[in-house]
PDB file of C-alpha atoms in Angstrom:
ATOM      1  CA  ALA A   1      89.014  -0.845 -19.792  1.00  0.00           C
ATOM      2  CA  MET A   2      88.151   2.063 -17.529  1.00  0.00           C
ATOM      3  CA  HIS A   3      85.969   1.187 -14.517  1.00  0.00           C
ATOM      4  CA  VAL A   4      82.938   3.414 -14.095  1.00  0.00           C
ATOM      5  CA  HIS A   5      80.962   3.361 -10.834  1.00  0.00           C
ATOM      6  CA  ARG A   6      77.286   2.754 -11.540  1.00  0.00           C
ATOM      7  CA  ASN A   7      74.099   2.908  -9.553  1.00  0.00           C
ATOM      8  CA  PRO A   8      71.868  -0.166  -9.937  1.00  0.00           C
ATOM      9  CA  THR A   9      69.340   1.911 -11.912  1.00  0.00           C
ATOM     10  CA  ASP A  10      71.906   3.194 -14.432  1.00  0.00           C
ATOM     11  CA  SER A  11      72.148   1.635 -17.862  1.00  0.00           C
ATOM     12  CA  PRO A  12      75.277  -0.478 -18.373  1.00  0.00           C
ATOM     13  CA  SER A  13      76.307   1.593 -21.398  1.00  0.00           C
ATOM     14  CA  GLY A  14      76.706   5.053 -19.880  1.00  0.00           C
ATOM     15  CA  PRO A  15      78.397   6.953 -17.056  1.00  0.00           C
ATOM     16  CA  THR A  16      76.623   7.444 -13.737  1.00  0.00           C
ATOM     17  CA  ARG A  17      73.524   9.583 -13.712  1.00  0.00           C
ATOM     18  CA  ARG A  18      75.301  11.843 -11.205  1.00  0.00           C
ATOM     19  CA  ALA A  19      78.218  12.298 -13.594  1.00  0.00           C
ATOM     20  CA  VAL A  20      75.947  13.139 -16.514  1.00  0.00           C
ATOM     21  CA  MET A  21      73.749  15.473 -14.485  1.00  0.00           C
ATOM     22  CA  GLY A  22      76.837  16.965 -12.830  1.00  0.00           C
ATOM     23  CA  SER A  23      78.353  17.722 -16.215  1.00  0.00           C
ATOM     24  CA  ALA A  24      75.164  19.252 -17.597  1.00  0.00           C
ATOM     25  CA  GLY A  25      74.518  21.088 -14.332  1.00  0.00           C
ATOM     26  CA  ALA A  26      78.082  22.419 -14.135  1.00  0.00           C
ATOM     27  CA  LEU A  27      77.919  23.669 -17.715  1.00  0.00           C
ATOM     28  CA  ALA A  28      74.485  25.245 -17.157  1.00  0.00           C
ATOM     29  CA  ALA A  29      75.654  26.844 -13.908  1.00  0.00           C
ATOM     30  CA  ALA A  30      78.821  28.133 -15.553  1.00  0.00           C
ATOM     31  CA  LEU A  31      76.857  29.643 -18.422  1.00  0.00           C
ATOM     32  CA  ALA A  32      74.267  31.200 -16.109  1.00  0.00           C
ATOM     33  CA  PHE A  33      77.050  32.527 -13.878  1.00  0.00           C
ATOM     34  CA  GLY A  34      78.820  33.921 -16.937  1.00  0.00           C
ATOM     35  CA  ARG A  35      75.707  35.784 -18.076  1.00  0.00           C
ATOM     36  CA  ARG A  36      75.608  37.589 -14.728  1.00  0.00           C
ATOM     37  CA  ALA A  37      79.221  38.713 -15.030  1.00  0.00           C
ATOM     38  CA  THR A  38      79.872  42.432 -15.376  1.00  0.00           C
ATOM     39  CA  ALA A  39      80.881  43.906 -18.726  1.00  0.00           C
ATOM     40  CA  GLN A  40      84.444  44.407 -17.458  1.00  0.00           C
ATOM     41  CA  GLU A  41      84.767  40.669 -16.789  1.00  0.00           C
ATOM     42  CA  ALA A  42      83.274  39.529 -20.068  1.00  0.00           C
ATOM     43  CA  THR A  43      85.704  37.983 -22.528  1.00  0.00           C
ATOM     44  CA  PRO A  44      84.765  38.720 -26.142  1.00  0.00           C
ATOM     45  CA  ASN A  45      84.326  36.091 -28.861  1.00  0.00           C
ATOM     46  CA  ILE A  46      83.613  33.135 -26.560  1.00  0.00           C
ATOM     47  CA  ASP A  47      81.159  30.566 -27.895  1.00  0.00           C
ATOM     48  CA  PRO A  48      79.859  28.404 -25.009  1.00  0.00           C
ATOM     49  CA  GLU A  49      78.533  25.971 -27.624  1.00  0.00           C
ATOM     50  CA  GLY A  50      82.127  25.089 -28.564  1.00  0.00           C
ATOM     51  CA  VAL A  51      82.639  23.005 -25.408  1.00  0.00           C
ATOM     52  CA  ALA A  52      81.989  19.236 -25.416  1.00  0.00           C
ATOM     53  CA  GLY A  53      83.144  16.095 -23.630  1.00  0.00           C
ATOM     54  CA  GLY A  54      82.304  13.929 -20.687  1.00  0.00           C
ATOM     55  CA  VAL A  55      83.405  11.574 -17.948  1.00  0.00           C
ATOM     56  CA  LEU A  56      86.020   8.948 -18.880  1.00  0.00           C
ATOM     57  CA  GLY A  57      85.683   7.197 -15.535  1.00  0.00           C
ATOM     58  CA  SER A  58      84.550   7.818 -11.969  1.00  0.00           C
ATOM     59  CA  GLY A  59      84.217   6.141  -8.613  1.00  0.00           C
ATOM     60  CA  LEU A  60      83.527   6.575  -4.915  1.00  0.00           C
ATOM     61  CA  PRO A  61      86.838   6.128  -3.048  1.00  0.00           C
ATOM     62  CA  THR A  62      86.422   4.415   0.330  1.00  0.00           C
ATOM     63  CA  SER A  63      89.597   6.160   1.553  1.00  0.00           C
ATOM     64  CA  VAL A  64      87.883   9.550   1.063  1.00  0.00           C
ATOM     65  CA  PRO A  65      84.219   9.057   2.039  1.00  0.00           C
ATOM     66  CA  GLY A  66      81.562  11.413   0.711  1.00  0.00           C
ATOM     67  CA  VAL A  67      83.288  12.380  -2.536  1.00  0.00           C
ATOM     68  CA  GLU A  68      83.279  11.187  -6.122  1.00  0.00           C
ATOM     69  CA  LEU A  69      86.571  11.024  -8.020  1.00  0.00           C
ATOM     70  CA  ALA A  70      86.142  11.561 -11.760  1.00  0.00           C
ATOM     71  CA  LEU A  71      88.318  11.957 -14.827  1.00  0.00           C
ATOM     72  CA  TRP A  72      86.886  14.160 -17.577  1.00  0.00           C
ATOM     73  CA  ARG A  73      87.904  14.780 -21.174  1.00  0.00           C
ATOM     74  CA  THR A  74      86.789  18.172 -22.478  1.00  0.00           C
ATOM     75  CA  ILE A  75      87.196  19.428 -26.037  1.00  0.00           C
ATOM     76  CA  VAL A  76      87.043  23.151 -26.766  1.00  0.00           C
ATOM     77  CA  ALA A  77      86.579  23.999 -30.457  1.00  0.00           C
ATOM     78  CA  PRO A  78      88.331  26.997 -32.031  1.00  0.00           C
ATOM     79  CA  GLY A  79      86.430  30.101 -30.897  1.00  0.00           C
ATOM     80  CA  GLY A  80      84.851  28.170 -28.005  1.00  0.00           C
ATOM     81  CA  GLY A  81      85.197  28.573 -24.276  1.00  0.00           C
ATOM     82  CA  LEU A  82      83.351  29.421 -21.072  1.00  0.00           C
ATOM     83  CA  PRO A  83      82.676  32.850 -19.538  1.00  0.00           C
ATOM     84  CA  PRO A  84      83.430  33.402 -15.826  1.00  0.00           C
ATOM     85  CA  HIS A  85      82.381  30.322 -13.816  1.00  0.00           C
ATOM     86  CA  THR A  86      83.283  28.518 -10.574  1.00  0.00           C
ATOM     87  CA  HIS A  87      84.616  25.040  -9.776  1.00  0.00           C
ATOM     88  CA  PRO A  88      83.574  23.508  -6.439  1.00  0.00           C
ATOM     89  CA  GLY A  89      86.363  21.612  -4.720  1.00  0.00           C
ATOM     90  CA  PRO A  90      89.783  20.650  -6.102  1.00  0.00           C
ATOM     91  CA  MET A  91      90.705  19.736  -9.664  1.00  0.00           C
ATOM     92  CA  VAL A  92      93.808  18.945 -11.695  1.00  0.00           C
ATOM     93  CA  LEU A  93      93.609  20.029 -15.310  1.00  0.00           C
ATOM     94  CA  VAL A  94      96.176  19.054 -17.966  1.00  0.00           C
ATOM     95  CA  VAL A  95      96.293  20.342 -21.537  1.00  0.00           C
ATOM     96  CA  ASP A  96      96.528  17.261 -23.771  1.00  0.00           C
ATOM     97  CA  ALA A  97      96.477  19.177 -27.086  1.00  0.00           C
ATOM     98  CA  GLY A  98      95.965  22.660 -28.479  1.00  0.00           C
ATOM     99  CA  THR A  99      96.508  26.219 -27.254  1.00  0.00           C
ATOM    100  CA  TRP A 100      94.363  27.082 -24.253  1.00  0.00           C
ATOM    101  CA  GLY A 101      93.687  30.514 -22.786  1.00  0.00           C
ATOM    102  CA  TYR A 102      93.006  30.332 -19.042  1.00  0.00           C
ATOM    103  CA  THR A 103      92.290  33.360 -16.849  1.00  0.00           C
ATOM    104  CA  PRO A 104      92.153  32.698 -13.088  1.00  0.00           C
ATOM    105  CA  LEU A 105      89.754  35.085 -11.312  1.00  0.00           C
ATOM    106  CA  GLY A 106      89.734  33.718  -7.751  1.00  0.00           C
ATOM    107  CA  GLY A 107      90.330  30.777  -5.458  1.00  0.00           C
ATOM    108  CA  SER A 108      93.569  28.844  -5.202  1.00  0.00           C
ATOM    109  CA  VAL A 109      95.342  28.249  -8.541  1.00  0.00           C
ATOM    110  CA  ARG A 110      98.822  26.808  -9.218  1.00  0.00           C
ATOM    111  CA  LEU A 111     100.357  26.427 -12.673  1.00  0.00           C
ATOM    112  CA  THR A 112     103.022  23.869 -13.587  1.00  0.00           C
ATOM    113  CA  ARG A 113     104.476  24.180 -17.074  1.00  0.00           C
ATOM    114  CA  ALA A 114     105.337  21.071 -19.095  1.00  0.00           C
ATOM    115  CA  ALA A 115     108.746  19.550 -18.437  1.00  0.00           C
ATOM    116  CA  THR A 116     111.392  20.436 -21.005  1.00  0.00           C
ATOM    117  CA  GLY A 117     114.284  18.000 -20.970  1.00  0.00           C
ATOM    118  CA  GLY A 118     113.860  16.651 -17.451  1.00  0.00           C
ATOM    119  CA  SER A 119     111.909  17.633 -14.350  1.00  0.00           C
ATOM    120  CA  PRO A 120     108.994  20.054 -14.641  1.00  0.00           C
ATOM    121  CA  PRO A 121     109.613  23.550 -13.279  1.00  0.00           C
ATOM    122  CA  ALA A 122     108.281  24.497  -9.844  1.00  0.00           C
ATOM    123  CA  ALA A 123     104.589  25.360  -9.631  1.00  0.00           C
ATOM    124  CA  GLU A 124     103.793  29.062  -9.752  1.00  0.00           C
ATOM    125  CA  GLU A 125     100.819  31.001  -8.442  1.00  0.00           C
ATOM    126  CA  PRO A 126      99.598  33.120 -11.358  1.00  0.00           C
ATOM    127  CA  PRO A 127      98.114  36.568 -10.689  1.00  0.00           C
ATOM    128  CA  PRO A 128      94.320  36.817 -10.993  1.00  0.00           C
ATOM    129  CA  GLY A 129      92.848  38.533 -14.029  1.00  0.00           C
ATOM    130  CA  VAL A 130      95.774  37.782 -16.364  1.00  0.00           C
ATOM    131  CA  GLU A 131      95.241  35.270 -19.174  1.00  0.00           C
ATOM    132  CA  LEU A 132      97.723  32.397 -19.283  1.00  0.00           C
ATOM    133  CA  ILE A 133      98.439  30.642 -22.574  1.00  0.00           C
ATOM    134  CA  LEU A 134      98.879  26.923 -21.950  1.00  0.00           C
ATOM    135  CA  THR A 135      99.960  24.182 -24.337  1.00  0.00           C
ATOM    136  CA  ALA A 136     100.344  20.386 -24.230  1.00  0.00           C
ATOM    137  CA  GLY A 137     101.695  19.150 -20.897  1.00  0.00           C
ATOM    138  CA  ASP A 138     100.940  22.328 -18.934  1.00  0.00           C
ATOM    139  CA  ALA A 139      98.891  21.664 -15.775  1.00  0.00           C
ATOM    140  CA  ILE A 140      96.693  23.632 -13.380  1.00  0.00           C
ATOM    141  CA  PHE A 141      95.819  22.626  -9.822  1.00  0.00           C
ATOM    142  CA  ALA A 142      92.864  24.678  -8.623  1.00  0.00           C
ATOM    143  CA  GLU A 143      90.630  24.601  -5.572  1.00  0.00           C
ATOM    144  CA  ASN A 144      87.314  26.447  -5.267  1.00  0.00           C
ATOM    145  CA  SER A 145      88.406  28.516  -8.235  1.00  0.00           C
ATOM    146  CA  ARG A 146      86.668  31.000 -10.498  1.00  0.00           C
ATOM    147  CA  ASP A 147      87.974  31.375 -14.032  1.00  0.00           C
ATOM    148  CA  VAL A 148      87.451  32.078 -17.719  1.00  0.00           C
ATOM    149  CA  MET A 149      88.641  29.654 -20.396  1.00  0.00           C
ATOM    150  CA  ARG A 150      88.868  29.764 -24.176  1.00  0.00           C
ATOM    151  CA  ASN A 151      90.486  28.088 -27.128  1.00  0.00           C
ATOM    152  CA  ALA A 152      93.318  30.479 -28.015  1.00  0.00           C
ATOM    153  CA  GLY A 153      94.430  28.626 -31.146  1.00  0.00           C
ATOM    154  CA  GLU A 154      93.331  27.269 -34.517  1.00  0.00           C
ATOM    155  CA  ASP A 155      92.873  23.609 -33.473  1.00  0.00           C
ATOM    156  CA  ASP A 156      90.733  21.822 -30.871  1.00  0.00           C
ATOM    157  CA  VAL A 157      91.916  22.105 -27.275  1.00  0.00           C
ATOM    158  CA  VAL A 158      91.764  18.763 -25.423  1.00  0.00           C
ATOM    159  CA  LEU A 159      91.742  18.963 -21.622  1.00  0.00           C
ATOM    160  CA  LEU A 160      91.990  16.090 -19.132  1.00  0.00           C
ATOM    161  CA  ILE A 161      90.445  17.082 -15.793  1.00  0.00           C
ATOM    162  CA  ALA A 162      90.451  15.119 -12.531  1.00  0.00           C
ATOM    163  CA  THR A 163      87.873  16.265  -9.966  1.00  0.00           C
ATOM    164  CA  LEU A 164      86.898  15.435  -6.387  1.00  0.00           C
ATOM    165  CA  ILE A 165      83.282  16.475  -5.880  1.00  0.00           C
ATOM    166  CA  ALA A 166      81.252  16.087  -2.689  1.00  0.00           C
ATOM    167  CA  GLU A 167      78.309  13.729  -3.161  1.00  0.00           C
TER     168      GLU A 167
END
């Protein structure tokens, strides 16, 4: 079973209040940020309602005081995605299933494609403003990044995302 850090006031059946509020707040901030984007940055046919998921587990590492480590599972339905938004701090994002369109717009972003018959290829730094098509096993490491994401296929996209967020 996955250990989830809880505050004494949290119910035993759900993730931390911070994790829930962080998820809702991040989504709300991303959507609000996206609405302020210029027409040139807007990506057509993105349905913010097509994004769901939550925290699989989280905790407060004593070796890195002042941050919460969390693992998220996000599902993006066909036609769904998020307009331009920012991610505070570092994250590792792995495509678990589906065909995902990811457009880096700023910050530090490194792409590692899935291994084919051995070791994964070296990480590459993709150019900003160009959509990358990622599939199962492809990974992004990003820090203080700004991006656009969408489901670029016919099936659900499943993303696993590890984050370190200042408390």
